[in-house]
CSV table of C-alpha atoms and ligand atoms in Angstrom, one decimal:
chain,number,residue,atom,x,y,z
A,658,MET,CA,148.1,-2.0,100.9
A,659,ARG,CA,147.3,-2.5,104.5
A,660,TYR,CA,147.5,-0.1,107.5
A,661,ASP,CA,146.2,-0.1,111.1
A,662,VAL,CA,144.6,3.3,110.4
A,663,VAL,CA,143.6,5.3,107.4
A,664,VAL,CA,142.9,9.0,108.0
A,665,VAL,CA,140.9,10.7,105.2
A,666,GLY,CA,141.7,14.4,105.0
A,667,ALA,CA,144.8,16.3,106.1
A,668,GLY,CA,143.3,19.3,107.8
A,669,PRO,CA,143.9,20.0,111.5
A,670,ALA,CA,141.6,17.1,112.5
A,671,GLY,CA,143.3,14.6,110.3
A,672,SER,CA,146.9,15.6,110.9
A,673,ARG,CA,146.4,15.6,114.7
A,674,THR,CA,144.7,12.2,114.7
A,675,ALA,CA,147.4,10.8,112.5
A,676,LYS,CA,150.2,12.2,114.7
A,677,ILE,CA,148.7,11.0,118.0
A,678,ALA,CA,147.8,7.5,116.6
A,679,ALA,CA,151.3,7.1,115.2
A,680,ASP,CA,152.8,8.2,118.5
A,681,ASN,CA,150.7,5.5,120.1
A,682,GLY,CA,152.3,2.8,117.9
A,683,CYS,CA,149.9,2.6,115.0
A,684,ARG,CA,150.8,2.3,111.3
A,685,VAL,CA,149.0,5.2,109.8
A,686,LEU,CA,148.2,6.5,106.3
A,687,MET,CA,146.8,10.0,105.9
A,688,ILE,CA,145.1,10.6,102.5
A,689,GLU,CA,144.4,14.1,101.1
A,690,LYS,CA,142.8,14.9,97.8
A,691,ARG,CA,144.6,18.2,97.3
A,692,GLN,CA,148.0,18.6,95.7
A,693,GLU,CA,149.2,20.8,98.6
A,694,ILE,CA,148.2,20.6,102.2
A,695,GLY,CA,146.3,23.6,103.5
A,696,VAL,CA,145.8,25.1,100.0
A,697,PRO,CA,143.4,26.8,99.1
A,698,VAL,CA,142.7,28.2,102.6
A,699,ARG,CA,139.1,27.9,103.7
A,700,CYS,CA,139.2,29.8,107.0
A,701,GLY,CA,139.1,33.2,108.8
A,702,GLU,CA,142.4,32.1,110.4
A,703,GLY,CA,141.6,33.2,114.0
A,704,VAL,CA,142.8,30.8,116.7
A,705,SER,CA,142.8,30.9,120.5
A,706,LYS,CA,146.2,31.0,122.2
A,707,LYS,CA,144.8,29.3,125.3
A,708,GLY,CA,143.5,26.5,123.1
A,709,LEU,CA,146.8,25.9,121.4
A,710,LYS,CA,148.6,26.0,124.8
A,711,GLU,CA,146.3,23.5,126.3
A,712,LEU,CA,147.0,21.2,123.4
A,713,GLY,CA,150.8,21.6,123.8
A,714,ILE,CA,151.1,23.1,120.3
A,715,GLU,CA,154.1,25.5,120.3
A,716,PRO,CA,153.5,28.7,118.4
A,717,GLU,CA,155.8,29.0,115.4
A,718,SER,CA,156.7,32.4,114.0
A,719,SER,CA,156.2,31.1,110.4
A,720,TRP,CA,152.4,30.8,110.9
A,721,ILE,CA,151.7,33.7,113.2
A,722,ALA,CA,150.3,36.6,111.2
A,723,ALA,CA,149.2,38.8,114.1
A,724,ASP,CA,149.0,38.8,117.9
A,725,ILE,CA,145.5,40.0,118.8
A,726,LYS,CA,144.6,42.0,121.8
A,727,GLY,CA,140.9,41.4,121.9
A,728,ALA,CA,137.6,41.4,120.1
A,729,ARG,CA,135.2,44.3,119.2
A,730,ILE,CA,131.6,43.5,118.6
A,731,TYR,CA,129.8,46.1,116.5
A,732,ALA,CA,126.0,46.7,116.7
A,733,PRO,CA,124.1,47.6,113.5
A,734,ASN,CA,124.1,51.3,114.7
A,735,GLY,CA,128.0,51.3,114.7
A,736,LYS,CA,128.5,51.3,118.5
A,737,HIS,CA,130.7,48.6,119.8
A,738,VAL,CA,131.7,46.7,122.9
A,739,LEU,CA,135.4,45.9,123.4
A,740,LEU,CA,136.4,42.6,125.0
A,741,SER,CA,139.9,41.9,126.1
A,742,GLU,CA,141.5,38.5,125.2
A,743,GLU,CA,140.6,37.4,128.7
A,744,GLN,CA,137.0,38.6,128.6
A,745,ALA,CA,136.6,37.0,125.2
A,746,GLY,CA,137.3,33.7,127.0
A,747,GLY,CA,140.4,33.1,125.0
A,748,GLU,CA,138.4,32.9,121.7
A,749,VAL,CA,140.8,35.3,120.1
A,750,GLY,CA,144.6,35.1,120.2
A,751,TYR,CA,146.6,34.7,117.0
A,752,ASN,CA,145.6,35.3,113.5
A,753,ILE,CA,147.5,32.7,111.5
A,754,TYR,CA,148.5,31.6,108.0
A,755,ARG,CA,146.3,28.5,107.9
A,756,ASP,CA,148.2,27.0,104.9
A,757,ILE,CA,151.5,27.0,106.8
A,758,PHE,CA,149.8,26.0,110.0
A,759,ASP,CA,148.2,23.0,108.4
A,760,LYS,CA,151.5,21.9,106.8
A,761,SER,CA,153.2,22.2,110.1
A,762,LEU,CA,150.7,19.9,111.7
A,763,ALA,CA,151.0,17.4,108.8
A,764,LYS,CA,154.8,17.5,109.2
A,765,GLN,CA,154.4,16.6,112.8
A,766,ALA,CA,152.3,13.6,111.8
A,767,GLY,CA,154.9,12.6,109.3
A,768,LYS,CA,157.7,13.0,111.8
A,769,SER,CA,155.8,10.6,114.1
A,770,GLY,CA,155.8,8.1,111.3
A,771,ALA,CA,152.5,8.5,109.5
A,772,ASP,CA,152.6,8.0,105.8
A,773,ILE,CA,151.0,10.8,103.7
A,774,MET,CA,149.4,10.5,100.3
A,775,LEU,CA,148.5,13.7,98.3
A,776,LYS,CA,146.3,14.3,95.2
A,777,SER,CA,144.4,11.2,96.2
A,778,SER,CA,140.6,11.3,96.5
A,779,VAL,CA,138.8,8.7,98.6
A,780,PHE,CA,135.7,7.8,96.6
A,781,GLU,CA,134.2,4.8,98.5
A,782,VAL,CA,134.5,2.9,101.8
A,783,ILE,CA,135.1,-0.9,101.8
A,784,LYS,CA,132.5,-2.7,103.8
A,785,GLU,CA,132.6,-6.4,104.9
A,786,ASN,CA,129.9,-7.9,107.1
A,787,ASN,CA,128.8,-4.4,108.1
A,788,LYS,CA,132.2,-3.4,109.2
A,789,ILE,CA,134.3,-0.7,107.5
A,790,LYS,CA,137.5,-2.4,106.3
A,791,GLY,CA,139.2,0.3,104.3
A,792,VAL,CA,138.8,2.8,101.5
A,793,LYS,CA,139.0,3.0,97.7
A,794,VAL,CA,141.2,5.9,96.4
A,795,LYS,CA,141.9,7.5,93.1
A,796,SER,CA,145.5,8.5,93.5
A,797,MET,CA,147.2,10.4,90.7
A,798,GLY,CA,145.0,8.6,88.2
A,799,GLU,CA,145.5,5.2,89.7
A,800,ASN,CA,142.7,3.3,91.6
A,801,LEU,CA,143.9,1.8,94.9
A,802,GLU,CA,142.3,-0.3,97.6
A,803,ILE,CA,143.6,0.3,101.1
A,804,LYS,CA,142.7,-2.0,103.9
A,805,ALA,CA,142.7,-0.8,107.5
A,806,ASP,CA,141.2,-1.7,110.9
A,807,VAL,CA,140.1,1.9,111.5
A,808,VAL,CA,139.0,4.5,109.0
A,809,VAL,CA,138.9,8.1,110.2
A,810,GLY,CA,136.7,10.6,108.4
A,811,ALA,CA,138.5,13.9,108.9
A,812,ASP,CA,137.2,15.1,105.6
A,813,GLY,CA,135.8,18.5,106.6
A,814,PHE,CA,132.5,20.2,106.0
A,815,GLU,CA,131.9,18.3,102.7
A,816,SER,CA,132.4,15.0,104.6
A,817,GLN,CA,131.4,11.8,102.8
A,818,ILE,CA,133.0,9.1,104.9
A,819,GLY,CA,130.3,9.4,107.6
A,820,ARG,CA,127.4,9.2,105.1
A,821,TRP,CA,129.0,6.3,103.2
A,822,SER,CA,129.4,4.5,106.5
A,823,GLY,CA,125.8,5.1,107.7
A,824,ILE,CA,126.4,7.9,110.1
A,825,ASP,CA,124.0,10.8,109.7
A,826,THR,CA,125.8,14.1,109.4
A,827,SER,CA,123.1,15.9,107.4
A,828,LEU,CA,122.3,19.5,108.4
A,829,LYS,CA,119.2,21.6,108.7
A,830,GLN,CA,119.2,24.9,106.8
A,831,ASN,CA,119.2,26.8,110.1
A,832,ASP,CA,122.5,25.1,110.9
A,833,VAL,CA,124.5,25.9,107.8
A,834,VAL,CA,126.4,29.2,107.2
A,835,PRO,CA,127.9,29.6,103.7
A,836,SER,CA,130.7,32.2,103.9
A,837,LEU,CA,132.9,34.3,101.7
A,838,GLN,CA,136.0,36.2,102.6
A,839,TYR,CA,138.4,38.6,100.9
A,840,THR,CA,141.9,38.9,102.1
A,841,MET,CA,142.5,42.6,101.7
A,842,THR,CA,145.3,45.1,101.7
A,843,ASN,CA,145.3,48.9,101.8
A,844,ILE,CA,143.0,49.2,104.8
A,845,ASP,CA,143.4,50.4,108.3
A,846,TYR,CA,145.0,47.7,110.5
A,847,THR,CA,144.2,47.3,114.2
A,848,GLU,CA,145.1,44.9,116.9
A,849,TYR,CA,141.5,43.7,117.3
A,850,ASN,CA,139.4,41.1,115.7
A,851,ASP,CA,136.1,42.8,114.8
A,852,PHE,CA,132.7,41.2,114.5
A,853,TYR,CA,129.6,42.9,113.0
A,854,ILE,CA,126.2,41.5,113.9
A,855,GLY,CA,122.7,42.1,112.6
A,856,SER,CA,121.3,42.5,109.1
A,857,VAL,CA,124.7,43.1,107.5
A,858,ALA,CA,124.9,39.3,107.7
A,859,PRO,CA,121.5,37.7,108.4
A,860,GLY,CA,121.8,34.9,110.9
A,861,GLY,CA,125.6,35.1,110.8
A,862,TYR,CA,128.1,37.8,111.2
A,863,ALA,CA,130.8,39.8,109.3
A,864,TRP,CA,134.4,39.7,110.5
A,865,VAL,CA,137.6,41.6,110.0
A,866,PHE,CA,140.7,39.7,111.3
A,867,PRO,CA,143.9,41.7,110.7
A,868,LYS,CA,147.1,40.0,109.7
A,869,ASN,CA,150.5,41.2,108.8
A,870,ASN,CA,149.9,44.0,106.3
A,871,GLU,CA,146.5,42.5,105.2
A,872,ALA,CA,143.2,41.5,106.8
A,873,ASN,CA,140.6,38.8,106.4
A,874,VAL,CA,137.3,40.5,105.7
A,875,GLY,CA,134.5,37.9,105.5
A,876,LEU,CA,130.9,37.3,106.1
A,877,GLY,CA,128.6,34.3,106.6
A,878,VAL,CA,124.8,34.1,106.2
A,879,GLN,CA,122.5,31.5,107.7
A,880,LEU,CA,121.3,29.3,104.8
A,881,SER,CA,117.6,29.5,105.8
A,882,LYS,CA,117.9,33.3,105.4
A,883,ILE,CA,119.3,33.3,101.9
A,884,LYS,CA,116.8,34.5,99.4
A,885,GLU,CA,118.6,34.5,96.1
A,886,ARG,CA,121.5,32.9,94.4
A,887,GLY,CA,124.8,34.7,95.2
A,888,ASP,CA,123.4,36.5,98.3
A,889,VAL,CA,126.5,35.9,100.4
A,890,LYS,CA,128.7,37.6,97.9
A,891,LYS,CA,126.2,40.5,97.5
A,892,HIS,CA,126.3,41.0,101.3
A,893,LEU,CA,130.1,40.9,101.5
A,894,ASP,CA,130.5,43.3,98.5
A,895,ARG,CA,128.1,45.8,100.2
A,896,PHE,CA,130.0,45.5,103.5
A,897,VAL,CA,133.4,46.0,101.9
A,898,GLU,CA,132.2,48.9,99.8
A,899,LYS,CA,131.0,50.7,102.9
A,900,LYS,CA,133.9,49.8,105.3
A,901,PHE,CA,136.9,49.6,103.0
A,902,PRO,CA,136.3,51.5,99.8
A,903,ASN,CA,140.0,51.7,99.1
A,904,GLY,CA,140.8,48.1,100.1
A,905,LYS,CA,142.3,45.8,97.4
A,906,ILE,CA,141.5,42.1,97.3
A,907,VAL,CA,144.5,39.8,97.2
A,908,ARG,CA,142.7,36.5,97.9
A,909,ILE,CA,139.2,35.1,97.8
A,910,VAL,CA,138.1,32.3,100.2
A,911,ALA,CA,134.8,30.5,100.1
A,912,GLY,CA,133.6,27.8,102.4
A,913,CYS,CA,130.8,26.6,104.6
A,914,VAL,CA,130.4,26.4,108.4
A,915,SER,CA,128.1,24.0,110.3
A,916,VAL,CA,126.5,25.6,113.3
A,917,CYS,CA,124.4,22.6,114.6
A,918,ALA,CA,123.9,21.0,118.0
A,919,PRO,CA,126.1,18.0,118.6
A,920,ILE,CA,125.1,15.1,116.2
A,921,GLU,CA,123.8,11.8,117.6
A,922,LYS,CA,126.7,9.6,116.5
A,923,THR,CA,130.3,10.0,115.4
A,924,VAL,CA,131.5,6.4,115.7
A,925,GLY,CA,130.5,3.4,113.5
A,926,ASN,CA,131.8,-0.1,113.1
A,927,GLY,CA,135.5,0.5,112.3
A,928,VAL,CA,135.0,4.2,111.5
A,929,LEU,CA,135.0,7.5,113.4
A,930,LEU,CA,134.6,11.1,112.5
A,931,VAL,CA,136.7,14.0,113.6
A,932,GLY,CA,136.5,17.8,113.2
A,933,ASP,CA,134.1,19.5,110.8
A,934,ALA,CA,133.2,16.0,109.5
A,935,ALA,CA,131.8,15.3,113.0
A,936,ARG,CA,130.2,18.8,113.1
A,937,GLN,CA,132.3,19.8,116.1
A,938,ILE,CA,132.5,23.5,115.2
A,939,ASP,CA,131.4,25.9,117.9
A,940,PRO,CA,127.9,27.0,116.6
A,941,LEU,CA,128.1,30.5,118.1
A,942,THR,CA,131.6,31.6,117.0
A,943,GLY,CA,132.0,29.3,114.0
A,944,GLY,CA,135.4,28.4,115.2
A,945,GLY,CA,136.5,24.9,114.5
A,946,ILE,CA,140.3,24.6,114.6
A,947,ILE,CA,140.8,24.1,118.3
A,948,ASN,CA,137.9,21.6,118.6
A,949,ALA,CA,139.2,19.7,115.6
A,950,LEU,CA,142.6,19.4,117.3
A,951,ILE,CA,141.1,18.5,120.7
A,952,CYS,CA,139.0,15.7,119.1
A,953,GLY,CA,141.9,14.6,116.9
A,954,THR,CA,144.0,14.1,120.0
A,955,ILE,CA,141.3,12.0,121.7
A,956,ALA,CA,140.7,10.0,118.5
A,957,GLY,CA,144.5,9.3,118.2
A,958,GLU,CA,144.7,8.0,121.7
A,959,VAL,CA,141.6,5.9,121.5
A,960,ILE,CA,142.7,4.4,118.2
A,961,GLY,CA,146.1,3.6,119.7
A,962,ASN,CA,144.3,1.6,122.5
A,963,ALA,CA,142.1,-0.2,120.0
A,964,VAL,CA,145.1,-1.2,117.8
A,965,LYS,CA,147.0,-2.4,120.9
A,966,LYS,CA,144.0,-4.5,122.0
A,967,GLN,CA,143.0,-5.4,118.4
A,968,GLU,CA,139.4,-4.6,119.4
A,969,PHE,CA,137.6,-2.1,117.2
A,970,ASN,CA,134.1,-2.0,118.6
A,971,GLU,CA,133.8,-1.1,122.3
A,972,THR,CA,137.2,0.5,122.4
A,973,LEU,CA,136.4,3.0,119.6
A,974,MET,CA,133.2,4.0,121.6
A,975,GLU,CA,135.6,5.5,124.1
A,976,TYR,CA,136.1,8.3,121.5
A,977,GLU,CA,132.4,9.2,121.6
A,978,ARG,CA,132.4,9.4,125.4
A,979,ARG,CA,135.6,11.4,125.7
A,980,TRP,CA,135.0,14.1,123.2
A,981,ARG,CA,131.5,14.6,124.4
A,982,ALA,CA,132.6,14.9,128.0
A,983,GLU,CA,135.0,17.6,126.9
A,984,LEU,CA,132.8,19.6,124.4
A,985,GLU,CA,129.2,18.5,124.2
A,986,ASP,CA,127.7,20.8,126.9
A,987,LYS,CA,129.4,23.9,125.5
A,988,LEU,CA,128.4,23.1,121.9
A,989,TYR,CA,124.8,22.5,123.0
A,990,ARG,CA,124.6,25.7,125.0
A,991,ASN,CA,126.1,27.7,122.2
A,992,TRP,CA,123.8,26.2,119.7
A,993,ILE,CA,120.8,27.3,121.8
A,994,ALA,CA,122.3,30.8,122.0
A,995,LYS,CA,122.8,30.9,118.3
A,996,GLU,CA,119.2,29.8,117.6
A,997,LYS,CA,118.1,32.7,119.8
A,998,GLY,CA,120.6,35.2,118.3
A,999,THR,CA,119.4,34.5,114.8
A,1000,THR,CA,115.9,35.6,115.6
A,1001,LEU,CA,116.8,39.1,117.0
A,1002,SER,CA,116.2,42.4,115.2
A,1003,ASP,CA,118.8,45.1,114.6
A,1004,GLU,CA,117.1,47.2,117.3
A,1005,VAL,CA,117.5,44.5,119.9
A,1006,PHE,CA,121.2,44.0,118.9
A,1007,ASN,CA,121.7,47.8,119.3
A,1008,LYS,CA,120.4,47.6,122.8
A,1009,ILE,CA,122.4,44.5,123.7
A,1010,ILE,CA,125.7,46.1,122.6
A,1011,GLU,CA,124.7,49.3,124.4
A,1012,ALA,CA,124.0,47.4,127.6
A,1013,LEU,CA,127.2,45.4,127.4
A,1014,SER,CA,129.4,48.4,126.7
A,1015,GLY,CA,128.5,49.8,130.1
A,1016,TYR,CA,128.7,46.5,132.0
A,1017,ASP,CA,131.8,45.3,133.7
A,1018,PHE,CA,132.2,41.6,133.2
A,1019,LYS,CA,135.0,39.1,133.6
A,1020,LYS,CA,134.4,36.7,130.8
A,1021,ILE,CA,131.8,36.7,128.1
A,1022,SER,CA,129.2,34.0,128.3
A,1023,THR,CA,125.5,33.8,127.7
A,1024,THR,CA,124.8,34.2,131.4
A,1025,GLU,CA,126.9,37.3,131.6
A,1026,ILE,CA,125.4,38.8,128.5
A,1027,LEU,CA,121.9,38.3,130.0
A,1028,ARG,CA,123.0,39.9,133.3
A,1029,GLY,CA,124.3,42.9,131.4
A,1030,ILE,CA,121.0,43.2,129.5
A,1031,GLN,CA,118.9,42.7,132.7
A,1032,SER,CA,120.7,45.6,134.4
A,1033,LYS,CA,120.1,48.1,131.6
A,1034,TYR,CA,117.0,46.9,129.6
A,1035,PRO,CA,115.0,44.5,131.9
A,1036,GLU,CA,112.1,44.8,129.4
A,1037,LEU,CA,114.3,43.1,126.8
A,1038,MET,CA,114.6,39.9,128.9
A,1039,LYS,CA,111.4,38.5,127.4
A,1040,GLU,CA,113.3,38.1,124.1
A,1041,PHE,CA,115.5,35.6,125.9
A,1042,GLU,CA,113.0,33.3,127.4
A,1043,GLY,CA,114.2,29.7,127.4
A,1044,LEU,CA,117.8,30.7,127.5
A,1045,ILE,CA,117.9,31.3,131.3
B,683,MET,CA,122.3,21.3,88.6
B,684,LYS,CA,124.5,23.4,86.4
B,685,VAL,CA,127.9,24.7,87.7
B,686,ASP,CA,129.4,27.8,86.2
B,687,LYS,CA,133.1,26.7,86.3
B,688,THR,CA,134.2,30.3,85.8
B,689,LYS,CA,132.7,31.2,89.2
B,690,CYS,CA,133.1,27.9,91.2
B,691,MET,CA,135.6,28.1,94.0
B,692,TYR,CA,135.5,24.3,94.6
B,693,CYS,CA,134.8,25.1,98.3
B,694,GLY,CA,132.5,22.1,99.0
B,695,SER,CA,129.6,24.1,100.4
B,696,CYS,CA,127.1,22.4,98.0
B,697,VAL,CA,128.7,19.0,98.7
B,698,GLY,CA,128.2,19.0,102.5
B,699,THR,CA,124.8,20.6,102.3
B,700,CYS,CA,123.1,18.4,99.6
B,701,PRO,CA,120.5,16.3,101.5
B,702,LYS,CA,120.9,13.4,99.0
B,703,ASN,CA,124.6,13.3,98.8
B,704,ALA,CA,124.3,13.8,95.0
B,705,ILE,CA,127.4,16.0,94.7
B,706,PHE,CA,131.0,15.0,95.0
B,707,LEU,CA,134.1,17.2,94.8
B,708,GLU,CA,137.3,15.9,93.3
B,709,GLU,CA,140.0,18.4,93.9
B,710,THR,CA,138.8,20.9,91.2
B,711,ASN,CA,136.0,19.0,89.6
B,712,ILE,CA,132.4,18.9,90.7
B,713,VAL,CA,130.8,15.5,90.0
B,714,PHE,CA,127.0,15.5,90.1
B,715,ASN,CA,124.8,12.4,90.3
B,716,ARG,CA,121.6,13.3,88.5
B,717,GLU,CA,119.8,10.1,89.7
B,718,LEU,CA,120.1,11.0,93.3
B,719,CYS,CA,119.0,14.6,92.9
B,720,ILE,CA,115.5,15.6,94.2
B,721,GLU,CA,115.6,19.1,92.8
B,722,CYS,CA,115.3,20.8,96.2
B,723,GLY,CA,117.4,23.8,95.0
B,724,VAL,CA,119.5,24.0,98.2
B,725,CYS,CA,122.8,23.8,96.2
B,726,GLU,CA,121.8,27.0,94.4
B,727,LYS,CA,121.2,28.9,97.6
B,728,VAL,CA,124.2,27.6,99.6
B,729,CYS,CA,126.8,28.5,96.9
B,730,PRO,CA,128.6,31.5,98.4
B,731,VAL,CA,129.4,32.9,94.9
B,732,GLY,CA,126.3,32.0,93.1
B,733,ALA,CA,127.9,29.6,90.7
B,734,ILE,CA,125.1,27.0,90.7
B,735,THR,CA,121.8,27.0,88.8
B,736,ALA,CA,119.4,24.4,90.0
B,737,GLU,CA,117.1,23.0,87.3
C,1353,LIG,C1,135.0,31.0,105.7
C,1353,LIG,C2,135.4,30.2,107.0
C,1353,LIG,C3,136.0,30.9,108.0
C,1353,LIG,C4,136.4,30.2,109.2
C,1353,LIG,N1,137.1,30.9,110.2
C,1353,LIG,C5,137.5,30.2,111.3
C,1353,LIG,C6,138.3,30.8,112.2
C,1353,LIG,O1,138.6,32.0,112.1
C,1353,LIG,N2,138.7,30.1,113.3
C,1353,LIG,C7,138.5,28.8,113.5
C,1353,LIG,O2,138.9,28.2,114.4
C,1353,LIG,N3,137.7,28.1,112.5
C,1353,LIG,C8,137.3,28.8,111.4
C,1353,LIG,N4,136.6,28.1,110.4
C,1353,LIG,C9,136.3,26.7,110.6
C,1353,LIG,C10,137.6,25.9,110.3
C,1353,LIG,O3,138.1,26.3,109.1
C,1353,LIG,C11,137.4,24.4,110.4
C,1353,LIG,O4,136.7,24.1,111.6
C,1353,LIG,C12,138.6,23.6,110.3
C,1353,LIG,O5,139.3,23.7,109.1
C,1353,LIG,C13,138.3,22.1,110.6
C,1353,LIG,O6,139.4,21.3,110.3
C,1353,LIG,P1,139.2,19.8,109.7
C,1353,LIG,O7,140.5,19.2,109.7
C,1353,LIG,O8,138.0,19.2,110.4
C,1353,LIG,O9,138.6,20.0,108.2
C,1353,LIG,P2,139.4,20.7,107.0
C,1353,LIG,O10,140.4,21.7,107.4
C,1353,LIG,O11,138.3,21.2,106.1
C,1353,LIG,O12,140.1,19.5,106.2
C,1353,LIG,C14,139.5,18.5,105.5
C,1353,LIG,C15,140.4,18.0,104.5
C,1353,LIG,O13,139.9,16.8,103.9
C,1353,LIG,C16,140.1,16.7,102.6
C,1353,LIG,N5,139.2,15.8,101.9
C,1353,LIG,C17,137.8,15.9,101.9
C,1353,LIG,N6,137.2,14.9,101.3
C,1353,LIG,C18,138.2,14.1,100.9
C,1353,LIG,C19,138.3,12.8,100.2
C,1353,LIG,N7,137.2,12.2,99.8
C,1353,LIG,N8,139.5,12.2,100.0
C,1353,LIG,C20,140.6,12.8,100.4
C,1353,LIG,N9,140.6,14.0,101.1
C,1353,LIG,C21,139.5,14.6,101.3
C,1353,LIG,C22,140.0,18.2,102.1
C,1353,LIG,O14,140.6,18.4,100.9
C,1353,LIG,C23,140.6,18.9,103.3
C,1353,LIG,O15,141.9,19.2,103.1
C,1353,LIG,C24,136.2,28.8,109.3
C,1353,LIG,C25,135.5,28.2,108.2
C,1353,LIG,C26,135.2,28.9,107.1
C,1353,LIG,C27,134.5,28.1,105.9
């Protein structure tokens, strides 16, 4: 089998890349190892309205589970600061059904002409003269070789395509946040996405994202702060027992989030990485859906050009330049802020939230947070040296 | 590396974190390459549900 482009993984990054590349005239095959796109869900399912709008993705009632008014950030002492959607910089918006959302994106890729292959696991890349020339797939028990001019690794956190192609996507323990989430019913629903910081979730945070008649209650811990096997589950069980003693669990979601600085390289000879595979998650919020879609759009356009020109070296490098121009500064800044945040004590978090709840700001950002702290607890500023 | 299949969620946390790329996830099957393993134990710590025992 031969295609212009093979996309490995049918998450948001893969489906978007496949759709845009197909729209730009490429013959595309998207390969997914699961038997059903989007299932099982591995996500908190919060997504920014502004982000979707800027991508031209029309909200569909089938995947909107809740329309969110804002975010509340809770300090260890229980006090909180409330951010409107605007103040939260559009980071909150809809809570969605990711399985339906992912399928909708895959259908759009299919509509644009991309072929889709399920229950098919890519287990090797084909290399010839140091160029990636395709992939080997185990598809419903059958081994296939698929040749392509471009291979896209959209294979998520567990990504292998990069490593097999000589792109370093390895992560330090500070930059990995294993997470667990219970979708729960029988709890009090609100119109806010809640975040709990401090020792409830060392180096990460706990979240409560309400949906229609249920809520995603989850928690992530920085890998370097994990002491014993199963710590993440222990932390989540403790949190749930305290917050929602009458809640009932209807779904369990496990997964891992990368919270690293932008990696050195996301393009190789005949291959490029998109989404979690390229470690494009926001290291402060852990949100990755919108970034995966932004980078998938850029990847699809660049691949379209490369296929038109039949030039797969310099032309693909354009992807590296364009996604970095759009996201790199923010990812880097938020990584620095995350590195700082993971060193703070509960007492300091209490003071930060206290300072912020009395401070009138337009949009949350590291600078604004620091201003808020400066105005109330100037002596705390020494904790933030290097951030200013 | 031993995986307790009654606990494993097949979430890929260990796969993406393994520094030696010794773990692979087929849809619901963890494949472990003993020859690549350096026994660093990180898979045991990263597993959100504690399904892994490093040896
Ligand atoms: C617990 C948790 C909560 C999160 N909460 C949020 C949130 O609220 N908001 C947000 O924006 N982001 C959140 N994220 C991050 C978000 O889920 C990811 O950033 C997003 O899914 C990235 O999309 P992707 O397409 O890059 O990867 P994925 O969605 O992971 O898709 C990768 C796909 O590739 C497939 N695949 C992998 N290897 C192969 C192979 N060898 N062969 C064939 N197929 C393969 C996988 O089966 C998978 O379907 C969360 C993550 C976790 C773990």
